[in-house]
Amino acid sequence: MSMDIRTRLSAQRIETPSWAYGNSGTRFKVFAQPGVPRDPYEKLADAAQVHRFTGVAPSVALHIPWDRVGDYADLARHAGELGVSIGAINANVFQDDDYKLGSVTNPDPRVRAKALAHLLECVDIMDATGSGTLKLWFADGTNYPGQDDIRARQDRLAEALASVYQRLGEGQRFLLEYKLFEPAFYATDVPDWGTAYAHCLRLGPKAQVVVDTGHHAPGTNIEFIVAFLLREGKLGGFDFNSRFYADDDLMVGSADPFQLFRIMYEVVAGGGYTDEVAFMLDQCHNLEPKITGQIRSVMNVQEATAKALLVDGAALRSAQAGGDVLQANAVLMDAFNTDVRPLLADLRRESGLDPDPMAAYARSGYFETISATRVGGAQAGWGA
Amino acid sequence: MSMDIRTRLSAQRIETPSWAYGNSGTRFKVFAQPGVPRDPYEKLADAAQVHRFTGVAPSVALHIPWDRVGDYADLARHAGELGVSIGAINANVFQDDDYKLGSVTNPDPRVRAKALAHLLECVDIMDATGSGTLKLWFADGTNYPGQDDIRARQDRLAEALASVYQRLGEGQRFLLEYKLFEPAFYATDVPDWGTAYAHCLRLGPKAQVVVDTGHHAPGTNIEFIVAFLLREGKLGGFDFNSRFYADDDLMVGSADPFQLFRIMYEVVAGGGYTDEVAFMLDQCHNLEPKITGQIRSVMNVQEATAKALLVDGAALRSAQAGGDVLQANAVLMDAFNTDVRPLLADLRRESGLDPDPMAAYARSGYFETISATRVGGAQAGWGA
Amino acid sequence: MSMDIRTRLSAQRIETPSWAYGNSGTRFKVFAQPGVPRDPYEKLADAAQVHRFTGVAPSVALHIPWDRVGDYADLARHAGELGVSIGAINANVFQDDDYKLGSVTNPDPRVRAKALAHLLECVDIMDATGSGTLKLWFADGTNYPGQDDIRARQDRLAEALASVYQRLGEGQRFLLEYKLFEPAFYATDVPDWGTAYAHCLRLGPKAQVVVDTGHHAPGTNIEFIVAFLLREGKLGGFDFNSRFYADDDLMVGSADPFQLFRIMYEVVAGGGYTDEVAFMLDQCHNLEPKITGQIRSVMNVQEATAKALLVDGAALRSAQAGGDVLQANAVLMDAFNTDVRPLLADLRRESGLDPDPMAAYARSGYFETISATRVGGAQAGWGA
Amino acid sequence: MSMDIRTRLSAQRIETPSWAYGNSGTRFKVFAQPGVPRDPYEKLADAAQVHRFTGVAPSVALHIPWDRVGDYADLARHAGELGVSIGAINANVFQDDDYKLGSVTNPDPRVRAKALAHLLECVDIMDATGSGTLKLWFADGTNYPGQDDIRARQDRLAEALASVYQRLGEGQRFLLEYKLFEPAFYATDVPDWGTAYAHCLRLGPKAQVVVDTGHHAPGTNIEFIVAFLLREGKLGGFDFNSRFYADDDLMVGSADPFQLFRIMYEVVAGGGYTDEVAFMLDQCHNLEPKITGQIRSVMNVQEATAKALLVDGAALRSAQAGGDVLQANAVLMDAFNTDVRPLLADLRRESGLDPDPMAAYARSGYFETISATRVGGAQAGWGA
């Protein structure tokens, strides 16, 4: 293994989102967990633990309005003191009663204006926190055929995106997220990568597509999309998570680790293993503890990345060029079948970290502390 | 058209559930609606409106604990005064914090005992209300491979079902519901009809399978399952709703009316168009008004049933026996393509109802009344 | 109903493909049928029957090399004598042994050159036959991860498409078809509309996307794609067929007539009901007779179109603007639930056709004639 | 690692099918390969190579009529001389023109009788070859709603199965295979495990279900089915292969190695890792060479089995009992993430085999020999 792989692995950055530390659930029930943060400051403290033990999670995505504070510069300063920084700003325009029939695609112009104002406020927060990335996911869509005009909603979407694009400053971009369904159950306004891509293409280089690994139709080849978007210069980043069925939001790498490896391989092969492509987690730890769930997920991404970097490119290209189907596949599988955990443990030791982040966190007593002290107040929650 | 079809159509009974009149939503947001009931008595009042205007929805399913009252006999009496009766009792064992890792399949025996006690309480409520049907849907399952032992959970499930079965009295039965996924995202304990069927078969004739039309994997041929279960004497009823993607819980007939027709055709052809097979609605009107949503759904089931009854059985059998693929298909399509709305309007007139239930309900002023008067108190809600 | 609807319905044109008249099947078995054509001339004769009885199927798509003849001008003249014309030219680059690992995306430059030459030959045939449309579907893809480089294959694809685009003359265009999978089982080189769209966008106005209704992942909202492509000016046409599972290639309208209606509604609403958007059939009549299968399919498209044209646009827009979910949906459903068969029968009578094309064809004795006379020779076949 | 794991791994038996050595393809094209066998004797010779280099593939499944010979005892003797034996007998009742509308479920009693006679002939061949297993997969089903009566087809199926069951001798069983779709595209007569299970249950212990890993709806949890069937004593065996989309028939373990591991874990945990459960390959090497494709597949099953055997059962049960979701999952993942290739190489060395079967086979020159000598004659082919 070349030193280069070790260097590249050590340089990886994986962003965790503030909402992962709050309660989450399904429409059937949100099960509360002990020690859950009550405000954005406590969320950042938890995220800092993930970075403390993994060494590769130095930024935290915010979600507005869940993370609204009076003084964003103060929040950013607080993050800095904890050893982390503010990452992407996520705009939430789906939980206000006004958004029942959509936000930026709502048939009512008043609601559209309100939603747009919220998006622009998020750019203000980027300015205040130094964040360079606005993440746009719209719950907009319809539940019944005929409910609204599919094309008119695209026109409204295009108009809102153009306004946001205009507002972006130097070094700022937005990432447009697509999702097949949920909460809209008939037609979602940005249902697939093609829709997100077409809108971003019209707007320019500051608009890119973000791939949430749980947002596709069954059978979709996600790594193809990754390779294609990289070829087009339009891959902005990932929202990582796992799914067996729909947008299950399980821990990344827990449902199909081979798929995660293939995705990371295309990232590496397509020149996307740079700071330009953001690796973000976007998961719901409905049953498992939050901080350990995030640590495990970060490690899963690291393991998939390590395997992707281990692929013998020369051998692969040679087998591909020769049309040797089995050998080309074998080169890829050889990397996947390698146990990279010792390598990653070694790299952690080298960086002064514990080789086993899960065990080290467990020993730290942090969970016991927050469980004991975070009583009273309202636990942060995701969802309705 | 034979008089028989008119008679059979008029005799149809479609059950609406109490929870359909309360608020519902997705994990992202529950949008509140005006006029929503605050207690089971108000829910029954709303359900009575659906019956008042359609004439075919005379019973209402309850959900325990959502519909817990001090005096069930009084609730049943109240229903009777409204012109409706208590239908199936649904046991909810998924919203208590104890049920985080399952109810009757929970690894913890204490939780299992608690869940079983709840199920048995539901049979008590059947006794008190005169209900003959217990509907069992379990949210039980696991989110991660390895989380729990798949087989051990089946053993626990079998044990609980046997205890409930034992408790059933004369004229009582339970219907076991299956669902592919949600809220469990890796392995659901009753994921498909085969699992429900196998458990019911072991127990005896008082255990039957209920088919929720939104609970299948993509591509599943639901009418095949209906035909098969009828052949085995194990079809207990339906939870009707529509889906484009997952368990979307849209109005029945709104996503694929041809599928609903095919299902109703198999019901009719298989001898299931009797009181033995319960036609129940199980939907979430997240965006549309509740009572009108139920009226529309009842009408959709009626239309599909009318078309199913119109199929020319003799012509169909003849084409099938002769291997005439196109003609056999054409016979079926001929019924589906018929506009049965005039027939149903005529039947309503005959029964002293308004031929247009939607318009008649709108004119009635009921919605305006409940919107004005049901202020204060907590709106009934479904979900978390 | 306005006269306009009748006029627009009468003006509809639906293209049938030459291969629909030959034998087809699955990988398991191709069942031969009596009377199947032995050459392109006989295929055209059969296609002319479909037009004779429906009046709306005046053009026939060819498939090269299946329809290779010595003199294409003569074939076009023959078509004219039969009352039909040559429609789209389909390029088949998947049945030569050379194409085992792909055609235009093959790692071997020799094979790519051969495939490109075939595509250019198809443009020559367009010149000779007066066809304005080249349809490009590529079976290209890979079966195993690692088998070939996803991105390199896109580069090769782009290069081939550019060469074909260059070659197109005045009044000629190509339609690029996408397909999720089959015959490639890991990564298909044009798997979705986004990929086809992106390639076409780069090339210019003579490159458009064709939507095969059977080529999507489960749950894909096809009418959304239709609306989106129309908004972008990139919808070139349809390959119509039906599916319950994968690319089943059943008769259009036979699996989900409501979906077909929704698609046709978006075509009409989006201004796509013009000669610019080609309505083509692309089906496999594995079990049913070929000519009757085509007639039925043409009628199914007509019925869906009639319903789409019947939608009360003003009422729909009003309900949508007011956010009346149920009413907007009801307006759409009202058109779908209408029995349009009498209207279409009436229009046929008006045009001097038999109101019942299926019965008229059956009475014509054509099938008996071809069954008796087309003996000896090799039946035309689709597939391996 | 306990010695027991090594012993159990060495004792594994994986059956390869005769048809895997012949040509296969999709409906679009069957690409011929050099050296492909021309008769059953040559197929057995190829299968013997797989056993020679892996040491765990000592039996070969036959397919009737593809493997029809004059003297089955001679064929069995020939197998013995090659060091292998005859495994399951597969009955093919889908390639005769008579079977266009079905075999045992055909509406025509003459065809049903013919199909049944074929099935009984297969039992005769079991007697002659010493095979203990009849594998029944039926292509039967319908393409269009209404084409035939779903329930009547079940009656016919039940009748045929009962006749076959009656004919089975001492030590003989049949395995009933289910498949969601293909070649039937509307309703398949044995579409899911529940249907196969219900039929087998009625018949008795000699009827069991076989799980083809490519025959499920998207999202189906196959290991759940495995665990459930083992609990019911009805799991007869596997047809292993891989899929990304439909019944792709790729090499087992190539699409989702984690799924294969989970399946093997349930086999082991459920007591199914015995001779009672047959591990069979059922794949189509459309692009890759046949014999190497089989060797690789056998190795993939071995690797998944090794990982399954490595799961720390005590640690797993402890974490499960304690409700420790992350730890229970981690115990499973720990086994999956282990690189078991050195262990398997070691076991091969111990058995006198080359540690690298792929390389050893390549060096053997066998492929060059058969490519040179098997010229003339008709290559064995699968499919149409």
PDB file of N, CA and C in Angstrom, chain A residues 101 145-151 154-155 158 186-188 191-195 201-202 217-218 221 223-224 228 231-232 266 270 320 328-329 332, chain C residues 145-151 154-155 158 186-188 191-195 201-202 217-218 221 223-224 228 231-232 266 270 320 328-329 332:
ATOM      1  N   LEU A 101     -49.335  22.700   1.205  1.00  0.00           N
ATOM      2  CA  LEU A 101     -49.399  22.377  -0.227  1.00  0.00           C
ATOM      3  C   LEU A 101     -48.119  22.777  -0.954  1.00  0.00           C
ATOM      4  N   PRO A 145     -53.098  12.796  -8.233  1.00  0.00           N
ATOM      5  CA  PRO A 145     -53.103  13.270  -9.619  1.00  0.00           C
ATOM      6  C   PRO A 145     -54.105  14.415  -9.767  1.00  0.00           C
ATOM      7  N   GLY A 146     -53.680  15.469 -10.427  1.00  0.00           N
ATOM      8  CA  GLY A 146     -54.541  16.620 -10.623  1.00  0.00           C
ATOM      9  C   GLY A 146     -54.440  17.661  -9.534  1.00  0.00           C
ATOM     10  N   GLN A 147     -53.923  17.275  -8.374  1.00  0.00           N
ATOM     11  CA  GLN A 147     -53.896  18.210  -7.235  1.00  0.00           C
ATOM     12  C   GLN A 147     -53.302  19.566  -7.603  1.00  0.00           C
ATOM     13  N   ASP A 148     -52.228  19.547  -8.351  1.00  0.00           N
ATOM     14  CA  ASP A 148     -51.656  20.796  -8.844  1.00  0.00           C
ATOM     15  C   ASP A 148     -50.992  20.521 -10.187  1.00  0.00           C
ATOM     16  N   ASP A 149     -50.612  21.585 -10.858  1.00  0.00           N
ATOM     17  CA  ASP A 149     -50.032  21.475 -12.191  1.00  0.00           C
ATOM     18  C   ASP A 149     -48.536  21.188 -12.098  1.00  0.00           C
ATOM     19  N   ILE A 150     -48.129  20.037 -12.599  1.00  0.00           N
ATOM     20  CA  ILE A 150     -46.730  19.608 -12.475  1.00  0.00           C
ATOM     21  C   ILE A 150     -45.786  20.635 -13.079  1.00  0.00           C
ATOM     22  N   ARG A 151     -46.140  21.123 -14.246  1.00  0.00           N
ATOM     23  CA  ARG A 151     -45.235  22.043 -14.931  1.00  0.00           C
ATOM     24  C   ARG A 151     -45.206  23.419 -14.271  1.00  0.00           C
ATOM     25  N   GLN A 154     -42.835  23.464 -11.581  1.00  0.00           N
ATOM     26  CA  GLN A 154     -41.439  23.586 -12.018  1.00  0.00           C
ATOM     27  C   GLN A 154     -41.091  25.044 -12.291  1.00  0.00           C
ATOM     28  N   ASP A 155     -42.023  25.752 -12.882  1.00  0.00           N
ATOM     29  CA  ASP A 155     -41.769  27.174 -13.146  1.00  0.00           C
ATOM     30  C   ASP A 155     -41.525  27.927 -11.838  1.00  0.00           C
ATOM     31  N   ALA A 158     -38.151  26.992 -10.403  1.00  0.00           N
ATOM     32  CA  ALA A 158     -37.056  27.641 -11.134  1.00  0.00           C
ATOM     33  C   ALA A 158     -36.911  29.098 -10.698  1.00  0.00           C
ATOM     34  N   TYR A 186     -47.515  11.441  -4.585  1.00  0.00           N
ATOM     35  CA  TYR A 186     -47.832  11.231  -5.997  1.00  0.00           C
ATOM     36  C   TYR A 186     -46.696  11.775  -6.860  1.00  0.00           C
ATOM     37  N   ALA A 187     -46.504  13.094  -6.826  1.00  0.00           N
ATOM     38  CA  ALA A 187     -45.448  13.698  -7.633  1.00  0.00           C
ATOM     39  C   ALA A 187     -44.613  14.619  -6.754  1.00  0.00           C
ATOM     40  N   THR A 188     -43.334  14.331  -6.663  1.00  0.00           N
ATOM     41  CA  THR A 188     -42.417  15.189  -5.927  1.00  0.00           C
ATOM     42  C   THR A 188     -41.805  16.178  -6.913  1.00  0.00           C
ATOM     43  N   PRO A 191     -37.820  15.003  -8.022  1.00  0.00           N
ATOM     44  CA  PRO A 191     -37.870  13.580  -7.690  1.00  0.00           C
ATOM     45  C   PRO A 191     -36.602  12.805  -8.011  1.00  0.00           C
ATOM     46  N   ASP A 192     -35.764  13.332  -8.912  1.00  0.00           N
ATOM     47  CA  ASP A 192     -34.619  12.530  -9.340  1.00  0.00           C
ATOM     48  C   ASP A 192     -33.445  13.435  -9.708  1.00  0.00           C
ATOM     49  N   TRP A 193     -32.304  12.833  -9.926  1.00  0.00           N
ATOM     50  CA  TRP A 193     -31.090  13.604 -10.193  1.00  0.00           C
ATOM     51  C   TRP A 193     -31.222  14.415 -11.481  1.00  0.00           C
ATOM     52  N   GLY A 194     -31.957  13.889 -12.449  1.00  0.00           N
ATOM     53  CA  GLY A 194     -32.105  14.596 -13.714  1.00  0.00           C
ATOM     54  C   GLY A 194     -32.771  15.952 -13.519  1.00  0.00           C
ATOM     55  N   THR A 195     -33.793  15.994 -12.687  1.00  0.00           N
ATOM     56  CA  THR A 195     -34.489  17.249 -12.417  1.00  0.00           C
ATOM     57  C   THR A 195     -33.563  18.236 -11.704  1.00  0.00           C
ATOM     58  N   LEU A 201     -27.941  23.197 -13.914  1.00  0.00           N
ATOM     59  CA  LEU A 201     -27.235  23.518 -15.150  1.00  0.00           C
ATOM     60  C   LEU A 201     -27.608  24.896 -15.658  1.00  0.00           C
ATOM     61  N   ARG A 202     -28.901  25.198 -15.602  1.00  0.00           N
ATOM     62  CA  ARG A 202     -29.364  26.504 -16.069  1.00  0.00           C
ATOM     63  C   ARG A 202     -28.786  27.650 -15.247  1.00  0.00           C
ATOM     64  N   ALA A 217     -35.393   5.371  -6.447  1.00  0.00           N
ATOM     65  CA  ALA A 217     -36.311   4.266  -6.713  1.00  0.00           C
ATOM     66  C   ALA A 217     -35.563   2.945  -6.518  1.00  0.00           C
ATOM     67  N   PRO A 218     -36.306   1.883  -6.189  1.00  0.00           N
ATOM     68  CA  PRO A 218     -35.655   0.576  -6.062  1.00  0.00           C
ATOM     69  C   PRO A 218     -34.888   0.230  -7.335  1.00  0.00           C
ATOM     70  N   ASN A 221     -29.079   2.538  -9.850  1.00  0.00           N
ATOM     71  CA  ASN A 221     -27.633   2.394  -9.718  1.00  0.00           C
ATOM     72  C   ASN A 221     -27.058   3.754  -9.310  1.00  0.00           C
ATOM     73  N   GLU A 223     -24.130   4.633  -8.042  1.00  0.00           N
ATOM     74  CA  GLU A 223     -22.757   4.975  -8.440  1.00  0.00           C
ATOM     75  C   GLU A 223     -22.712   5.451  -9.892  1.00  0.00           C
ATOM     76  N   PHE A 224     -23.643   5.007 -10.705  1.00  0.00           N
ATOM     77  CA  PHE A 224     -23.716   5.547 -12.058  1.00  0.00           C
ATOM     78  C   PHE A 224     -24.014   7.043 -12.000  1.00  0.00           C
ATOM     79  N   PHE A 228     -21.711  10.018 -13.350  1.00  0.00           N
ATOM     80  CA  PHE A 228     -22.227  10.929 -14.373  1.00  0.00           C
ATOM     81  C   PHE A 228     -22.148  12.380 -13.910  1.00  0.00           C
ATOM     82  N   ARG A 231     -18.661  13.658 -14.016  1.00  0.00           N
ATOM     83  CA  ARG A 231     -18.265  13.951 -15.410  1.00  0.00           C
ATOM     84  C   ARG A 231     -18.805  15.297 -15.852  1.00  0.00           C
ATOM     85  N   GLU A 232     -19.957  15.658 -15.333  1.00  0.00           N
ATOM     86  CA  GLU A 232     -20.583  16.919 -15.698  1.00  0.00           C
ATOM     87  C   GLU A 232     -20.161  18.068 -14.776  1.00  0.00           C
ATOM     88  N   GLU A 266     -16.357   5.202  -7.304  1.00  0.00           N
ATOM     89  CA  GLU A 266     -16.624   6.146  -8.397  1.00  0.00           C
ATOM     90  C   GLU A 266     -16.211   7.565  -8.014  1.00  0.00           C
ATOM     91  N   GLY A 270     -13.485   9.188 -10.262  1.00  0.00           N
ATOM     92  CA  GLY A 270     -13.958  10.335 -11.033  1.00  0.00           C
ATOM     93  C   GLY A 270     -13.360  11.653 -10.567  1.00  0.00           C
ATOM     94  N   GLN A 320     -10.175  -4.343 -17.937  1.00  0.00           N
ATOM     95  CA  GLN A 320     -11.301  -3.724 -18.645  1.00  0.00           C
ATOM     96  C   GLN A 320     -10.975  -3.577 -20.132  1.00  0.00           C
ATOM     97  N   ALA A 328     -11.686  -8.233 -14.251  1.00  0.00           N
ATOM     98  CA  ALA A 328     -11.976  -6.844 -13.884  1.00  0.00           C
ATOM     99  C   ALA A 328     -12.825  -6.809 -12.610  1.00  0.00           C
ATOM    100  N   ASN A 329     -13.827  -7.654 -12.575  1.00  0.00           N
ATOM    101  CA  ASN A 329     -14.653  -7.738 -11.376  1.00  0.00           C
ATOM    102  C   ASN A 329     -13.827  -8.199 -10.172  1.00  0.00           C
ATOM    103  N   LEU A 332     -11.815  -5.454  -8.459  1.00  0.00           N
ATOM    104  CA  LEU A 332     -12.655  -4.635  -7.584  1.00  0.00           C
ATOM    105  C   LEU A 332     -12.983  -5.383  -6.292  1.00  0.00           C
TER     106      LEU A 332
ATOM    107  N   PRO C 145     -19.944  -5.141 -11.408  1.00  0.00           N
ATOM    108  CA  PRO C 145     -19.155  -3.998 -10.959  1.00  0.00           C
ATOM    109  C   PRO C 145     -17.696  -4.184 -11.352  1.00  0.00           C
ATOM    110  N   GLY C 146     -17.125  -3.162 -11.882  1.00  0.00           N
ATOM    111  CA  GLY C 146     -15.732  -3.227 -12.302  1.00  0.00           C
ATOM    112  C   GLY C 146     -15.540  -3.684 -13.739  1.00  0.00           C
ATOM    113  N   GLN C 147     -16.543  -4.306 -14.318  1.00  0.00           N
ATOM    114  CA  GLN C 147     -16.383  -4.876 -15.667  1.00  0.00           C
ATOM    115  C   GLN C 147     -15.832  -3.857 -16.661  1.00  0.00           C
ATOM    116  N   ASP C 148     -16.322  -2.636 -16.595  1.00  0.00           N
ATOM    117  CA  ASP C 148     -15.766  -1.577 -17.430  1.00  0.00           C
ATOM    118  C   ASP C 148     -15.934  -0.255 -16.692  1.00  0.00           C
ATOM    119  N   ASP C 149     -15.310   0.750 -17.227  1.00  0.00           N
ATOM    120  CA  ASP C 149     -15.301   2.054 -16.582  1.00  0.00           C
ATOM    121  C   ASP C 149     -16.563   2.840 -16.960  1.00  0.00           C
ATOM    122  N   ILE C 150     -17.371   3.137 -15.966  1.00  0.00           N
ATOM    123  CA  ILE C 150     -18.662   3.794 -16.221  1.00  0.00           C
ATOM    124  C   ILE C 150     -18.474   5.111 -16.969  1.00  0.00           C
ATOM    125  N   ARG C 151     -17.511   5.876 -16.510  1.00  0.00           N
ATOM    126  CA  ARG C 151     -17.323   7.198 -17.108  1.00  0.00           C
ATOM    127  C   ARG C 151     -16.720   7.117 -18.513  1.00  0.00           C
ATOM    128  N   GLN C 154     -19.305   6.626 -20.952  1.00  0.00           N
ATOM    129  CA  GLN C 154     -20.049   7.847 -21.277  1.00  0.00           C
ATOM    130  C   GLN C 154     -19.291   8.675 -22.312  1.00  0.00           C
ATOM    131  N   ASP C 155     -17.978   8.719 -22.171  1.00  0.00           N
ATOM    132  CA  ASP C 155     -17.180   9.468 -23.147  1.00  0.00           C
ATOM    133  C   ASP C 155     -17.349   8.861 -24.545  1.00  0.00           C
ATOM    134  N   ALA C 158     -20.809   9.652 -25.877  1.00  0.00           N
ATOM    135  CA  ALA C 158     -20.916  11.047 -26.317  1.00  0.00           C
ATOM    136  C   ALA C 158     -20.271  11.217 -27.694  1.00  0.00           C
ATOM    137  N   TYR C 186     -25.994  -4.729 -14.524  1.00  0.00           N
ATOM    138  CA  TYR C 186     -25.406  -3.943 -13.438  1.00  0.00           C
ATOM    139  C   TYR C 186     -25.554  -2.449 -13.754  1.00  0.00           C
ATOM    140  N   ALA C 187     -24.879  -1.998 -14.804  1.00  0.00           N
ATOM    141  CA  ALA C 187     -24.956  -0.581 -15.153  1.00  0.00           C
ATOM    142  C   ALA C 187     -25.283  -0.452 -16.635  1.00  0.00           C
ATOM    143  N   THR C 188     -26.380   0.191 -16.918  1.00  0.00           N
ATOM    144  CA  THR C 188     -26.757   0.454 -18.298  1.00  0.00           C
ATOM    145  C   THR C 188     -26.221   1.835 -18.674  1.00  0.00           C
ATOM    146  N   PRO C 191     -29.331   4.803 -18.584  1.00  0.00           N
ATOM    147  CA  PRO C 191     -30.303   4.132 -17.722  1.00  0.00           C
ATOM    148  C   PRO C 191     -31.559   4.945 -17.426  1.00  0.00           C
ATOM    149  N   ASP C 192     -31.473   6.264 -17.581  1.00  0.00           N
ATOM    150  CA  ASP C 192     -32.614   7.065 -17.151  1.00  0.00           C
ATOM    151  C   ASP C 192     -32.742   8.311 -18.020  1.00  0.00           C
ATOM    152  N   TRP C 193     -33.842   9.015 -17.858  1.00  0.00           N
ATOM    153  CA  TRP C 193     -34.105  10.180 -18.708  1.00  0.00           C
ATOM    154  C   TRP C 193     -33.057  11.266 -18.511  1.00  0.00           C
ATOM    155  N   GLY C 194     -32.523  11.369 -17.302  1.00  0.00           N
ATOM    156  CA  GLY C 194     -31.528  12.397 -17.033  1.00  0.00           C
ATOM    157  C   GLY C 194     -30.294  12.225 -17.912  1.00  0.00           C
ATOM    158  N   THR C 195     -29.865  10.992 -18.050  1.00  0.00           N
ATOM    159  CA  THR C 195     -28.697  10.708 -18.884  1.00  0.00           C
ATOM    160  C   THR C 195     -28.992  11.030 -20.347  1.00  0.00           C
ATOM    161  N   LEU C 201     -29.032  17.509 -24.710  1.00  0.00           N
ATOM    162  CA  LEU C 201     -28.901  18.945 -24.491  1.00  0.00           C
ATOM    163  C   LEU C 201     -27.592  19.478 -25.070  1.00  0.00           C
ATOM    164  N   ARG C 202     -26.527  18.722 -24.864  1.00  0.00           N
ATOM    165  CA  ARG C 202     -25.227  19.140 -25.384  1.00  0.00           C
ATOM    166  C   ARG C 202     -25.224  19.198 -26.906  1.00  0.00           C
ATOM    167  N   ALA C 217     -37.571   2.474 -13.314  1.00  0.00           N
ATOM    168  CA  ALA C 217     -37.527   1.788 -12.028  1.00  0.00           C
ATOM    169  C   ALA C 217     -38.934   1.755 -11.432  1.00  0.00           C
ATOM    170  N   PRO C 218     -39.216   0.766 -10.583  1.00  0.00           N
ATOM    171  CA  PRO C 218     -40.521   0.722  -9.936  1.00  0.00           C
ATOM    172  C   PRO C 218     -40.814   2.034  -9.210  1.00  0.00           C
ATOM    173  N   ASN C 221     -42.517   8.127 -11.512  1.00  0.00           N
ATOM    174  CA  ASN C 221     -43.666   8.882 -11.999  1.00  0.00           C
ATOM    175  C   ASN C 221     -43.379   9.314 -13.442  1.00  0.00           C
ATOM    176  N   GLU C 223     -45.330  10.445 -15.872  1.00  0.00           N
ATOM    177  CA  GLU C 223     -45.925  11.687 -16.379  1.00  0.00           C
ATOM    178  C   GLU C 223     -45.139  12.910 -15.905  1.00  0.00           C
ATOM    179  N   PHE C 224     -44.485  12.798 -14.775  1.00  0.00           N
ATOM    180  CA  PHE C 224     -43.611  13.894 -14.357  1.00  0.00           C
ATOM    181  C   PHE C 224     -42.501  14.083 -15.389  1.00  0.00           C
ATOM    182  N   PHE C 228     -41.779  17.333 -17.609  1.00  0.00           N
ATOM    183  CA  PHE C 228     -40.485  18.008 -17.496  1.00  0.00           C
ATOM    184  C   PHE C 228     -39.806  18.120 -18.859  1.00  0.00           C
ATOM    185  N   ARG C 231     -41.398  20.726 -20.985  1.00  0.00           N
ATOM    186  CA  ARG C 231     -40.995  22.064 -20.533  1.00  0.00           C
ATOM    187  C   ARG C 231     -39.620  22.432 -21.072  1.00  0.00           C
ATOM    188  N   GLU C 232     -38.777  21.415 -21.228  1.00  0.00           N
ATOM    189  CA  GLU C 232     -37.418  21.650 -21.721  1.00  0.00           C
ATOM    190  C   GLU C 232     -37.331  21.546 -23.245  1.00  0.00           C
ATOM    191  N   GLU C 266     -50.650  14.872 -19.480  1.00  0.00           N
ATOM    192  CA  GLU C 266     -49.488  15.773 -19.437  1.00  0.00           C
ATOM    193  C   GLU C 266     -49.029  16.137 -20.852  1.00  0.00           C
ATOM    194  N   GLY C 270     -49.123  19.923 -21.707  1.00  0.00           N
ATOM    195  CA  GLY C 270     -47.815  20.519 -21.943  1.00  0.00           C
ATOM    196  C   GLY C 270     -47.577  20.910 -23.383  1.00  0.00           C
ATOM    197  N   GLN C 320     -57.081  23.884  -8.541  1.00  0.00           N
ATOM    198  CA  GLN C 320     -55.658  23.881  -8.177  1.00  0.00           C
ATOM    199  C   GLN C 320     -55.259  25.208  -7.536  1.00  0.00           C
ATOM    200  N   ALA C 328     -59.763  19.174  -7.272  1.00  0.00           N
ATOM    201  CA  ALA C 328     -58.832  19.099  -8.400  1.00  0.00           C
ATOM    202  C   ALA C 328     -58.684  17.655  -8.860  1.00  0.00           C
ATOM    203  N   ASN C 329     -58.502  16.779  -7.902  1.00  0.00           N
ATOM    204  CA  ASN C 329     -58.413  15.359  -8.231  1.00  0.00           C
ATOM    205  C   ASN C 329     -59.697  14.866  -8.883  1.00  0.00           C
ATOM    206  N   LEU C 332     -60.020  15.596 -12.612  1.00  0.00           N
ATOM    207  CA  LEU C 332     -59.240  14.667 -13.420  1.00  0.00           C
ATOM    208  C   LEU C 332     -59.929  13.304 -13.501  1.00  0.00           C
TER     209      LEU C 332
END
